[in-house]
Amino acid sequence: MTRHEGRDTRTRLVAIDVATRTDTVLRDEPGVDNESPAVSHDGSRLAWVRTAKSTAAGPADQELWTSAIDGSVAHRLGAGWDRWPTGLEFADDDDALIVSADQDGRGPLFRVPLGGGAGDAPGGGVRQLVDDDFTYLSATVDRIGGDIVALRTNWMMPPHAVRIHDGRVRALPSPVPLPAVPASMTEVETTAADGARVRGWLMLPEGASAHRPAPLLLWIHGGPLNSWNGWSWRWNPQLLVARGYAVLLPDPALSTGYGLEFIARGWNDWGGKPYTDLMSITDDVTARADIDETRTAAMGSSFGGYMANWVAGHTTRFRAIVTHASLWALDQFAGTTDHSPYWQQIFTPAAMIENSPHRHIRDIRTPMLVVHGDRDYRVPIGEGLRLWSELNEHFAAEDGTSPHRFLYFPDENHWVLRPQHAVVWYQTVFAFLGEHVLGQDWVRPDRVG
């Protein structure tokens, strides 16, 4: 349950008696969120994720905690293990937790013992249960045999059910076959100027070679606390690969799955290492013989849209940039988003100004496609409207024509959710990239009103 904390809120753990409709607070700490609770099979124990509020000084770790069912005898598990849980479930014997977490562009399952006392070694005995190129979701324990049933996914396969026994993974029967995809998935990496390893996935179309190099689309993930590690029906690179593009899906600074220090590299400095990481890995990928370095574009939504805007104001290396639901003026955004306290806590006032893309409007030389939904409360429509207005102010010709375009959805929110609107979104993106990257004539999508 949430509790007000000034103009912000915090999450606390509460036990609700369904018979009497009374509740008992089990865990409530100022400046801390306690959330994602799980109860042991025998009903005697509780586990949850504890996270102190982040500040501009740095990101807070997400900690695994456990206690008796009444909240007593609480202690942290896996101290020193700095992966962030995306799901947790008690193991069949209730002596450990089965935890999913982002890691190295994947999302394995881990077994975290309930010992976890202060004297334990760093990592608290955490053991990885699977080792492959997949992300595991919605893990559930089969108490009869101790197996784990979960959904497994990566950029080649949408979520599908599997059973895990002693580290061996077996796909379960499905009523529908997995879709055939046109891409191959290759892991790529580079070394940043500060020595950090920066990696990502490169999706290559069939036939890409030194004789037929593919045009490249740099696709920047949202979040920013996120990782390109699992299939999305909303934004799917396979549709671009089917049109002949290679798609680079990198995890720059601020991405999850690489430890707290990797996130901290870009903290309070979004225009710093996140940007240089993206450029470094793009440099390495465009040096490949099967990539056409002369035909490249960049795209992103939400934080990825922020980065697309930042890229537009800092380099001319791309032929086209698509920015969806993007942050443009950080001082304006921070006070109008649906959770303004968070954004105003994680930036210093000086960094909010220094890292705002709108300050570099005069340096933009790349055609941009701006996309925004009017019911977006996370990144309000004013961001897209101001970006579009300032692009026209600086770059529109006397007759009103401009190399930039604006796709507006009056009844979509932060995401494009309606199937017919998704068709419009992809048709417009394909046409815009086709015009500027492939040299095709602009064709206005028939469904655009």
XYZ file of C-alpha atoms in Angstrom:
449
model
C 0.000 0.000 0.000
C 1.136 3.561 -0.622
C 1.428 6.308 1.945
C 1.896 10.010 1.319
C 5.344 11.376 2.079
C 5.174 15.116 1.518
C 4.400 15.567 -2.165
C 5.736 12.076 -2.876
C 4.550 8.623 -1.793
C 6.230 5.532 -0.395
C 5.160 1.894 -0.548
C 4.738 -0.113 2.651
C 3.933 -3.745 3.416
C 0.526 -4.338 4.984
C -1.236 -7.539 6.083
C -5.001 -7.457 5.478
C -7.379 -9.646 7.462
C -10.092 -10.421 4.908
C -12.537 -11.543 7.570
C -12.408 -8.385 9.714
C -11.221 -6.035 6.968
C -8.538 -4.685 9.262
C -4.939 -4.154 8.254
C -1.616 -4.331 10.092
C 1.458 -2.473 8.904
C 4.396 -4.896 8.672
C 7.055 -2.647 7.163
C 7.020 1.122 6.742
C 10.183 3.236 6.509
C 10.474 6.908 5.625
C 12.316 7.398 2.339
C 12.059 3.696 1.436
C 9.762 1.631 -0.808
C 8.973 -1.911 0.389
C 7.153 -3.768 -2.367
C 6.653 -6.949 -4.457
C 5.921 -9.220 -1.469
C 5.862 -13.041 -1.715
C 4.640 -15.465 0.961
C 6.233 -18.858 1.589
C 4.227 -21.986 0.780
C 3.852 -22.878 4.478
C 2.700 -19.345 5.297
C 5.444 -18.685 7.836
C 7.719 -16.290 5.934
C 7.601 -13.158 3.833
C 10.018 -11.867 1.176
C 10.040 -8.521 -0.611
C 12.109 -5.900 -2.427
C 13.378 -2.943 -0.403
C 14.573 0.200 -2.207
C 15.635 3.487 -0.669
C 14.581 6.534 -2.659
C 17.229 7.516 -5.200
C 18.654 11.037 -5.122
C 20.812 13.077 -7.445
C 23.839 11.706 -5.562
C 23.308 8.259 -7.051
C 20.975 5.318 -7.630
C 19.785 3.213 -4.690
C 20.179 -0.545 -4.798
C 17.165 -2.852 -4.887
C 17.572 -5.246 -1.965
C 15.978 -8.624 -1.263
C 14.648 -8.946 2.288
C 12.873 -11.647 4.267
C 11.164 -11.879 7.647
C 8.692 -13.912 9.635
C 5.132 -13.537 8.366
C 4.464 -10.852 10.999
C 7.431 -8.760 9.800
C 9.726 -9.670 12.703
C 13.308 -10.985 12.433
C 13.855 -9.180 9.131
C 17.179 -9.381 7.317
C 18.641 -8.796 3.882
C 19.387 -11.632 1.446
C 22.243 -11.813 -1.067
C 24.082 -8.769 0.268
C 26.626 -7.676 -2.330
C 24.602 -9.131 -5.223
C 23.620 -6.001 -7.134
C 21.158 -7.371 -9.658
C 17.649 -5.941 -9.491
C 14.821 -8.474 -9.017
C 12.062 -8.515 -11.620
C 10.156 -11.333 -9.890
C 10.446 -13.542 -6.813
C 8.879 -16.775 -5.601
C 9.697 -19.125 -2.725
C 11.446 -22.352 -3.725
C 9.630 -25.666 -3.250
C 11.296 -26.255 0.154
C 10.808 -22.625 1.330
C 14.544 -22.471 2.105
C 15.353 -20.103 -0.766
C 13.874 -17.649 -3.229
C 13.669 -18.156 -6.978
C 14.429 -14.709 -8.388
C 14.441 -13.391 -11.949
C 16.721 -10.439 -12.701
C 18.253 -8.635 -15.655
C 21.831 -9.699 -16.308
C 24.156 -8.992 -19.212
C 21.421 -8.485 -21.784
C 19.523 -11.532 -20.569
C 17.216 -12.347 -17.654
C 18.242 -15.561 -15.872
C 16.729 -17.202 -12.813
C 18.671 -17.320 -9.560
C 18.367 -19.270 -6.312
C 18.877 -17.003 -3.282
C 19.178 -18.877 0.049
C 17.293 -17.496 3.029
C 20.434 -17.423 5.217
C 21.673 -14.020 4.122
C 22.890 -12.862 7.536
C 25.251 -9.962 8.048
C 28.262 -12.274 8.303
C 27.692 -13.961 4.941
C 30.142 -13.532 2.068
C 29.296 -10.948 -0.635
C 26.526 -12.294 -2.854
C 25.029 -14.317 -0.031
C 25.332 -17.659 -1.831
C 23.257 -16.587 -4.859
C 23.370 -19.271 -7.572
C 22.378 -18.821 -11.224
C 20.027 -21.583 -12.393
C 20.071 -21.126 -16.184
C 22.764 -19.946 -18.563
C 21.502 -19.098 -22.044
C 20.524 -16.127 -24.215
C 16.998 -15.807 -22.814
C 15.008 -13.832 -20.277
C 12.729 -15.716 -17.876
C 9.448 -14.247 -16.648
C 6.582 -15.249 -14.319
C 8.500 -18.121 -12.732
C 6.368 -20.509 -10.650
C 7.552 -23.444 -8.534
C 6.090 -26.926 -9.022
C 6.049 -28.156 -5.425
C 5.524 -31.791 -6.391
C 8.802 -32.220 -8.252
C 10.638 -29.011 -7.413
C 10.791 -27.927 -11.071
C 10.292 -24.329 -12.165
C 7.760 -23.364 -14.827
C 8.310 -19.991 -16.484
C 7.934 -17.958 -19.640
C 11.121 -17.652 -21.704
C 11.826 -14.996 -24.328
C 14.482 -13.165 -26.325
C 14.530 -11.110 -29.536
C 14.149 -14.228 -31.658
C 11.226 -15.730 -29.720
C 8.170 -14.250 -27.998
C 7.338 -15.519 -24.483
C 6.682 -19.275 -24.421
C 6.271 -21.712 -21.539
C 9.198 -23.863 -20.384
C 9.970 -26.270 -17.548
C 13.358 -26.129 -15.789
C 14.818 -29.155 -14.003
C 18.390 -29.102 -12.625
C 19.361 -26.354 -15.077
C 17.926 -28.171 -18.097
C 15.236 -26.232 -19.941
C 12.454 -27.943 -21.884
C 9.852 -26.099 -23.950
C 6.273 -27.024 -23.077
C 3.595 -27.734 -25.697
C 1.905 -24.616 -27.054
C -1.445 -24.209 -28.822
C 0.271 -22.035 -31.451
C 3.738 -22.314 -33.029
C 6.355 -19.643 -32.445
C 6.475 -17.156 -35.343
C 9.195 -17.493 -37.953
C 11.525 -14.485 -37.853
C 13.779 -13.075 -40.599
C 16.712 -12.115 -38.383
C 19.771 -13.591 -36.788
C 20.784 -12.346 -33.311
C 24.439 -11.588 -32.626
C 25.998 -10.229 -29.435
C 28.224 -7.170 -29.924
C 30.269 -5.117 -27.488
C 32.784 -2.321 -27.182
C 34.992 -0.770 -24.520
C 34.068 2.761 -23.443
C 36.653 5.466 -22.810
C 36.464 4.804 -19.035
C 37.110 1.084 -19.596
C 33.527 -0.049 -19.094
C 32.246 -2.907 -21.227
C 29.219 -1.827 -23.256
C 27.266 -4.529 -25.054
C 24.091 -5.072 -27.065
C 22.284 -7.276 -29.583
C 22.652 -6.852 -33.335
C 19.731 -8.163 -35.396
C 20.879 -8.932 -38.938
C 18.678 -9.540 -41.996
C 19.167 -12.614 -44.152
C 21.787 -12.066 -46.826
C 23.655 -9.247 -45.071
C 27.300 -9.562 -46.112
C 30.306 -7.605 -47.320
C 28.768 -7.796 -50.815
C 25.330 -6.687 -49.574
C 25.866 -4.572 -46.440
C 22.672 -3.710 -44.582
C 21.584 -0.202 -43.545
C 21.697 0.202 -39.756
C 19.079 1.417 -37.283
C 20.311 2.277 -33.789
C 17.296 1.616 -31.543
C 17.676 3.090 -28.043
C 15.660 1.560 -25.200
C 13.381 3.462 -22.821
C 13.483 3.447 -19.065
C 16.260 4.412 -18.703
C 16.543 1.676 -16.029
C 15.958 -1.094 -18.525
C 17.655 -3.635 -20.796
C 17.075 -4.840 -24.364
C 16.593 -8.471 -23.306
C 13.132 -9.697 -24.257
C 10.517 -9.710 -26.999
C 8.088 -6.820 -27.242
C 4.880 -6.868 -29.274
C 4.796 -3.087 -29.023
C 8.172 -2.149 -30.497
C 9.641 -5.051 -32.432
C 12.914 -4.873 -34.410
C 11.939 -7.940 -36.452
C 9.610 -5.730 -38.519
C 12.543 -3.478 -39.446
C 14.788 -6.467 -40.156
C 12.114 -7.831 -42.503
C 12.611 -4.650 -44.555
C 16.342 -5.176 -44.822
C 17.647 -3.132 -41.893
C 20.185 -4.324 -39.361
C 18.997 -3.197 -35.910
C 21.388 -2.441 -33.053
C 19.876 -2.821 -29.552
C 22.530 -1.548 -27.102
C 22.535 -1.263 -23.304
C 24.384 2.007 -22.509
C 25.121 3.475 -19.080
C 21.948 3.532 -16.906
C 20.925 0.087 -18.214
C 20.047 -2.660 -15.733
C 21.736 -6.044 -15.541
C 25.340 -4.824 -15.230
C 25.477 -3.746 -11.607
C 24.915 -0.572 -9.656
C 28.187 1.013 -10.787
C 27.160 0.731 -14.448
C 23.889 2.511 -13.699
C 25.733 5.168 -11.698
C 27.983 5.947 -14.712
C 25.108 7.859 -16.284
C 23.333 9.087 -13.163
C 22.520 12.807 -13.089
C 24.325 13.020 -16.442
C 22.082 11.533 -19.133
C 23.860 13.388 -21.909
C 27.266 12.068 -20.814
C 28.231 8.395 -20.799
C 24.843 7.102 -22.069
C 25.474 9.134 -25.237
C 29.157 8.270 -25.634
C 28.392 4.575 -24.980
C 25.840 4.618 -27.804
C 28.261 6.282 -30.186
C 31.104 3.902 -29.266
C 29.124 0.740 -29.911
C 27.691 2.249 -33.111
C 31.280 2.938 -34.242
C 32.210 -0.710 -33.725
C 29.107 -2.053 -35.456
C 29.382 0.245 -38.501
C 32.975 -0.962 -38.920
C 31.628 -4.437 -39.756
C 31.760 -5.456 -43.416
C 28.076 -6.493 -43.382
C 26.901 -3.011 -42.273
C 26.598 -0.010 -44.589
C 28.058 2.841 -42.540
C 26.729 5.408 -45.035
C 23.069 4.490 -44.424
C 22.257 4.778 -40.722
C 19.405 6.066 -38.568
C 18.604 6.335 -34.852
C 15.323 5.816 -33.023
C 13.980 5.673 -29.478
C 10.943 6.223 -27.279
C 10.560 7.722 -23.791
C 14.148 7.822 -22.441
C 15.138 6.424 -25.840
C 13.352 9.434 -27.339
C 15.278 11.712 -24.988
C 18.504 10.135 -26.243
C 17.325 10.421 -29.867
C 16.828 14.160 -29.255
C 20.243 14.419 -27.620
C 21.828 12.541 -30.529
C 20.133 14.913 -32.990
C 21.770 17.914 -31.304
C 25.233 16.382 -30.997
C 26.060 14.510 -34.215
C 25.259 14.519 -37.920
C 26.264 10.904 -38.472
C 22.677 9.641 -38.969
C 20.464 10.253 -42.000
C 17.216 10.194 -39.992
C 16.061 10.209 -36.365
C 12.716 9.007 -34.993
C 11.780 10.286 -31.524
C 8.651 8.940 -29.813
C 7.112 10.181 -26.528
C 10.372 11.997 -25.885
C 11.682 14.329 -23.208
C 12.735 17.618 -24.781
C 12.950 20.357 -22.109
C 13.781 18.749 -18.751
C 12.800 21.701 -16.574
C 9.371 21.793 -18.227
C 8.974 17.997 -18.174
C 9.929 17.492 -14.518
C 7.034 19.612 -13.276
C 4.349 18.267 -15.621
C 4.899 14.487 -15.682
C 2.567 12.268 -13.660
C 5.258 11.559 -11.042
C 7.203 14.785 -10.836
C 8.799 14.169 -7.396
C 10.910 11.306 -8.769
C 12.357 13.294 -11.668
C 13.057 16.300 -9.502
C 14.861 14.094 -6.950
C 17.217 12.321 -9.366
C 18.646 15.482 -10.982
C 20.404 18.442 -9.474
C 18.987 21.743 -10.790
C 22.242 22.353 -12.684
C 22.257 18.870 -14.275
C 18.638 19.250 -15.340
C 19.633 22.309 -17.344
C 22.943 20.905 -18.600
C 21.335 17.660 -19.845
C 18.291 19.170 -21.518
C 18.190 18.465 -25.295
C 16.271 21.642 -26.119
C 19.405 23.721 -25.534
C 20.915 22.254 -28.712
C 18.038 22.936 -31.124
C 20.208 25.111 -33.390
C 22.694 22.257 -33.893
C 20.171 19.794 -35.331
C 20.900 18.934 -38.965
C 19.208 15.537 -39.253
C 15.571 15.132 -40.386
C 13.429 14.109 -37.411
C 10.097 12.297 -37.137
C 8.414 13.401 -33.901
C 5.684 11.074 -32.558
C 3.504 11.762 -29.505
C 0.167 10.792 -27.978
C -2.113 13.429 -26.465
C -3.009 11.194 -23.490
C 0.593 10.636 -22.489
C 0.871 11.586 -18.829
C 4.341 10.135 -18.255
C 5.883 12.401 -20.916
C 3.136 14.976 -21.551
C 2.240 16.104 -25.055
C 3.817 19.501 -24.374
C 7.255 17.921 -24.864
C 6.430 16.808 -28.402
C 4.610 20.031 -29.244
C 7.492 22.189 -28.046
C 10.030 20.101 -29.963
C 7.913 20.357 -33.114
C 7.385 24.087 -32.633
C 11.094 24.757 -32.169
C 12.053 22.599 -35.155
C 9.720 24.706 -37.281
C 10.930 27.941 -35.722
C 14.515 27.202 -36.721
C 14.213 25.051 -39.846
C 10.912 25.607 -41.682
C 11.134 27.310 -45.080
C 9.161 30.426 -45.984
C 6.453 28.275 -47.570
C 6.137 26.204 -44.364
C 7.840 23.089 -45.694
C 10.297 21.281 -43.455
C 12.488 18.155 -43.533
C 10.911 17.209 -40.190
C 7.541 15.514 -39.643
C 5.103 15.116 -36.741
C 2.838 12.084 -36.180
C 0.169 12.918 -33.597
C -2.158 10.432 -31.878
C -5.040 12.264 -30.158
C -6.162 9.215 -28.126
C -2.976 7.250 -27.371
C -0.940 7.473 -24.178
C 2.765 6.815 -23.555
C 2.492 3.709 -25.731
C 0.649 3.069 -28.978
C -1.805 0.378 -27.875
C -4.538 0.146 -30.518
C -3.661 -2.327 -33.292
C -4.817 -0.003 -36.073
C -2.658 2.779 -34.626
C 0.347 0.468 -34.441
C -0.068 -0.087 -38.196
C -0.041 3.696 -38.744
C 3.024 4.044 -36.496
C 5.051 1.435 -38.382
C 3.921 2.623 -41.831
C 5.002 6.171 -40.990
C 8.347 5.075 -39.545
C 8.995 2.834 -42.582
C 8.169 5.690 -44.966
C 10.321 8.228 -43.104
C 13.336 5.897 -42.895
C 12.787 4.811 -46.497
C 12.923 8.412 -47.678
C 16.049 9.450 -45.804
C 18.025 6.215 -45.371
C 17.117 4.257 -48.505
C 16.556 7.176 -50.877
C 12.952 6.216 -51.640
C 10.174 8.664 -52.467
C 8.073 9.759 -49.490
C 4.750 7.916 -49.489
C 2.138 9.196 -47.073
C 0.597 6.223 -45.199
C -3.052 5.736 -46.345
C -4.339 5.470 -42.753
C -2.952 8.809 -41.576
C -5.879 11.208 -41.086
